[in-house]
Amino acid sequence: MPIKEVTTNLYEISLGVVNAHLIDQPDALILIDTGSPGDDAKIAAALAELGRSPADLTHIIVTHCHADHAGSLAALQRHSNAVTIMHGEDAALVKQGRSLRTLTPAPGLLPKLLFRLFIASTPATIEPARVDRTVADGELLPLAGGLRVIHAPGHSAGQIALLWKERGVLFAADAVANMPRLGYSLGYEDFVLGRETAARLGSFDFATACF
């Protein structure tokens, strides 16, 4: 099954080496990230397990511009009127169909090997997509009782994490990784900045982290 419940009204959609997340509320159906190009079919299948479809999405939040997170945004937009939300720094790239700045591996032999395996071939372009709203650090989105935007640069300049304080959930995006265990992400635009971001995320109060 491509979808599993993380906590009440929160689901993880497995898309291979990355995940999308779905918040299902009475007044909103919020998708966080869209996977790679072609993953819209997997997301539609996951929604169908809940008796929903892409047309039911009210909001799509894309954490950053990389093709494995923004790659199916344009495809989903063709089947949905959902409001798309991103940080302005990465939204500018997605609107142009660009999905990648220069990345280098995190320190260590294993990250370098995994980087070559999973990241080095990441496409630099995606289908251009619209972004309806841009956000900045500290903004509180009035969704699901409040989603706090945390600017989380390092892996990508315009990456955001989200804190769902009401449920004690942190959506960490690729600021850190849980592959094969909890640690730094595999690749960074600026590793020093990414390390500072990871430390900052660790200062927030949450019980569950989604990667």
Short mmCIF file of C-alpha atoms in Angstrom, two decimals:
data_model
loop_
_atom_site.label_atom_id
_atom_site.label_comp_id
_atom_site.label_asym_id
_atom_site.label_seq_id
_atom_site.Cartn_x
_atom_site.Cartn_y
_atom_site.Cartn_z
CA MET A 1 0.00 0.00 0.00
CA PRO A 2 1.45 3.41 -0.92
CA ILE A 3 -0.14 5.23 2.03
CA LYS A 4 0.11 4.74 5.79
CA GLU A 5 -1.26 6.66 8.75
CA VAL A 6 1.39 8.49 10.80
CA THR A 7 -1.03 9.92 13.34
CA THR A 8 -4.68 10.93 13.28
CA ASN A 9 -5.48 12.65 9.97
CA LEU A 10 -1.84 12.55 8.84
CA TYR A 11 -0.66 10.11 6.17
CA GLU A 12 2.67 9.29 4.57
CA ILE A 13 2.73 8.48 0.86
CA SER A 14 5.82 6.46 -0.06
CA LEU A 15 7.28 7.50 -3.42
CA GLY A 16 10.46 5.43 -3.34
CA VAL A 17 13.38 7.22 -1.70
CA VAL A 18 11.18 10.22 -0.79
CA ASN A 19 7.79 10.66 0.83
CA ALA A 20 4.87 12.99 0.38
CA HIS A 21 2.56 13.74 3.30
CA LEU A 22 -1.16 14.35 3.44
CA ILE A 23 -3.11 16.22 6.13
CA ASP A 24 -6.79 15.32 5.93
CA GLN A 25 -9.02 17.82 7.72
CA PRO A 26 -12.77 18.47 7.46
CA ASP A 27 -12.16 21.82 5.77
CA ALA A 28 -8.85 21.14 4.00
CA LEU A 29 -6.91 18.40 2.23
CA ILE A 30 -3.25 19.42 2.25
CA LEU A 31 -0.51 17.68 0.28
CA ILE A 32 3.09 18.33 1.30
CA ASP A 33 5.42 17.67 -1.67
CA THR A 34 4.59 16.00 -4.96
CA GLY A 35 7.44 13.58 -5.68
CA SER A 36 9.22 13.12 -8.98
CA PRO A 37 7.75 13.52 -12.48
CA GLY A 38 5.19 10.74 -12.92
CA ASP A 39 4.52 10.31 -9.21
CA ASP A 40 1.15 12.03 -9.58
CA ALA A 41 -0.29 8.58 -10.42
CA LYS A 42 1.02 7.16 -7.13
CA ILE A 43 -0.40 10.12 -5.23
CA ALA A 44 -3.77 9.69 -6.95
CA ALA A 45 -3.76 5.99 -6.00
CA ALA A 46 -2.97 6.87 -2.39
CA LEU A 47 -5.77 9.42 -2.30
CA ALA A 48 -8.14 6.82 -3.72
CA GLU A 49 -7.45 4.60 -0.70
CA LEU A 50 -9.01 7.38 1.38
CA GLY A 51 -11.90 7.79 -1.03
CA ARG A 52 -10.42 11.03 -2.35
CA SER A 53 -8.89 12.28 -5.58
CA PRO A 54 -6.48 15.06 -6.63
CA ALA A 55 -9.52 17.25 -7.32
CA ASP A 56 -10.19 17.25 -3.56
CA LEU A 57 -6.83 18.84 -2.71
CA THR A 58 -7.22 22.33 -1.30
CA HIS A 59 -3.52 23.14 -0.79
CA ILE A 60 -0.19 21.84 -2.08
CA ILE A 61 2.87 22.87 -0.08
CA VAL A 62 6.17 22.20 -1.84
CA THR A 63 9.10 22.21 0.58
CA HIS A 64 11.74 22.93 -2.06
CA CYS A 65 12.45 22.95 -5.77
CA HIS A 66 14.23 19.61 -6.28
CA ALA A 67 12.67 17.31 -8.87
CA ASP A 68 11.83 14.60 -6.33
CA HIS A 69 9.68 17.08 -4.40
CA ALA A 70 8.30 19.44 -7.08
CA GLY A 71 8.39 17.08 -10.06
CA SER A 72 4.68 16.22 -10.18
CA LEU A 73 3.39 19.64 -9.18
CA ALA A 74 2.33 20.72 -12.68
CA ALA A 75 0.62 17.36 -13.32
CA LEU A 76 -1.37 17.58 -10.08
CA GLN A 77 -2.34 21.16 -10.83
CA ARG A 78 -4.03 20.00 -14.02
CA HIS A 79 -6.43 17.93 -11.89
CA SER A 80 -6.79 20.29 -8.94
CA ASN A 81 -7.50 23.90 -8.06
CA ALA A 82 -5.35 23.58 -4.94
CA VAL A 83 -3.46 26.67 -3.77
CA THR A 84 0.27 26.03 -4.21
CA ILE A 85 2.61 27.37 -1.51
CA MET A 86 6.42 27.65 -1.54
CA HIS A 87 9.25 29.80 -0.23
CA GLY A 88 9.95 32.57 -2.74
CA GLU A 89 13.60 31.58 -3.25
CA ASP A 90 12.70 28.18 -4.73
CA ALA A 91 9.33 29.19 -6.17
CA ALA A 92 11.20 31.36 -8.68
CA LEU A 93 12.95 28.26 -10.04
CA VAL A 94 9.86 26.05 -10.17
CA LYS A 95 7.94 28.64 -12.16
CA GLN A 96 10.78 28.55 -14.71
CA GLY A 97 10.94 24.75 -14.79
CA ARG A 98 14.29 24.66 -12.97
CA SER A 99 14.75 22.21 -10.13
CA LEU A 100 18.37 22.19 -9.11
CA ARG A 101 21.24 24.36 -8.01
CA THR A 102 24.71 22.88 -7.52
CA LEU A 103 24.76 20.17 -4.84
CA THR A 104 27.74 18.53 -3.17
CA PRO A 105 27.70 15.39 -0.97
CA ALA A 106 27.55 15.59 2.80
CA PRO A 107 30.82 14.64 4.56
CA GLY A 108 31.63 10.96 4.96
CA LEU A 109 32.08 7.93 2.74
CA LEU A 110 28.54 6.54 3.02
CA PRO A 111 26.83 9.88 2.18
CA LYS A 112 29.13 10.21 -0.84
CA LEU A 113 28.18 6.73 -2.06
CA LEU A 114 24.47 7.29 -1.50
CA PHE A 115 24.73 10.72 -3.13
CA ARG A 116 26.11 9.13 -6.29
CA LEU A 117 23.40 6.48 -6.19
CA PHE A 118 20.35 8.65 -5.50
CA ILE A 119 21.19 12.31 -6.04
CA ALA A 120 23.82 12.73 -8.75
CA SER A 121 21.37 11.90 -11.54
CA THR A 122 18.61 14.19 -10.25
CA PRO A 123 17.20 16.12 -13.24
CA ALA A 124 17.87 19.86 -13.35
CA THR A 125 14.54 20.64 -15.02
CA ILE A 126 10.88 19.86 -14.42
CA GLU A 127 7.65 20.91 -16.05
CA PRO A 128 7.10 24.56 -15.07
CA ALA A 129 4.34 25.05 -12.53
CA ARG A 130 2.55 27.96 -10.96
CA VAL A 131 3.04 29.03 -7.35
CA ASP A 132 0.08 30.89 -5.88
CA ARG A 133 1.58 32.05 -2.59
CA THR A 134 5.12 32.51 -1.35
CA VAL A 135 5.99 32.34 2.33
CA ALA A 136 8.87 33.31 4.58
CA ASP A 137 10.34 32.19 7.88
CA GLY A 138 7.99 32.43 10.85
CA GLU A 139 4.73 32.73 8.95
CA LEU A 140 1.79 30.82 10.39
CA LEU A 141 -0.35 29.23 7.70
CA PRO A 142 -4.00 29.12 8.85
CA LEU A 143 -4.32 25.45 7.93
CA ALA A 144 -4.99 22.40 10.13
CA GLY A 145 -4.97 24.57 13.23
CA GLY A 146 -1.76 26.32 12.18
CA LEU A 147 1.35 25.28 10.27
CA ARG A 148 4.45 27.29 11.19
CA VAL A 149 6.85 27.94 8.31
CA ILE A 150 10.51 27.42 9.17
CA HIS A 151 13.03 28.53 6.56
CA ALA A 152 15.45 25.60 6.33
CA PRO A 153 18.26 26.46 3.88
CA GLY A 154 21.44 24.51 3.26
CA HIS A 155 20.10 21.59 1.26
CA SER A 156 18.26 24.11 -0.91
CA ALA A 157 18.24 27.88 -0.50
CA GLY A 158 14.45 28.12 -0.48
CA GLN A 159 13.63 24.98 1.48
CA ILE A 160 11.04 25.16 4.23
CA ALA A 161 10.14 22.87 7.10
CA LEU A 162 6.73 23.00 8.77
CA LEU A 163 5.80 22.71 12.44
CA TRP A 164 2.28 21.43 13.12
CA LYS A 165 2.28 22.49 16.77
CA GLU A 166 -1.27 21.30 17.46
CA ARG A 167 -0.21 17.70 16.75
CA GLY A 168 3.47 17.93 17.71
CA VAL A 169 4.66 17.10 14.19
CA LEU A 170 7.69 18.49 12.35
CA PHE A 171 7.84 18.11 8.58
CA ALA A 172 11.61 18.27 8.12
CA ALA A 173 11.72 17.94 4.30
CA ASP A 174 15.36 17.23 3.33
CA ALA A 175 16.92 19.39 6.03
CA VAL A 176 17.92 16.06 7.59
CA ALA A 177 17.43 12.50 6.39
CA ASN A 178 16.43 9.14 7.83
CA MET A 179 18.34 6.98 5.33
CA PRO A 180 19.72 4.57 6.37
CA ARG A 181 19.45 6.21 9.80
CA LEU A 182 18.85 9.69 11.16
CA GLY A 183 21.55 12.06 10.00
CA TYR A 184 22.40 14.82 7.58
CA SER A 185 20.84 14.96 4.15
CA LEU A 186 22.88 13.39 1.36
CA GLY A 187 23.57 16.61 -0.53
CA TYR A 188 23.85 20.32 0.16
CA GLU A 189 24.19 23.65 -1.57
CA ASP A 190 25.84 24.89 1.66
CA PHE A 191 26.68 22.24 4.25
CA VAL A 192 27.62 24.70 7.01
CA LEU A 193 24.26 26.43 6.61
CA GLY A 194 22.55 23.05 6.50
CA ARG A 195 24.19 22.05 9.77
CA GLU A 196 22.92 25.26 11.37
CA THR A 197 19.44 24.50 10.03
CA ALA A 198 19.49 20.99 11.53
CA ALA A 199 20.46 22.41 14.92
CA ARG A 200 17.68 24.97 14.72
CA LEU A 201 15.07 22.36 13.86
CA GLY A 202 16.19 20.34 16.87
CA SER A 203 15.34 23.29 19.13
CA PHE A 204 11.61 23.07 18.36
CA ASP A 205 9.19 21.07 20.48
CA PHE A 206 7.70 18.11 18.58
CA ALA A 207 6.98 14.43 19.14
CA THR A 208 6.98 13.17 15.55
CA ALA A 209 9.28 14.04 12.65
CA CYS A 210 8.39 13.37 9.02
CA PHE A 211 11.11 13.18 6.39
#
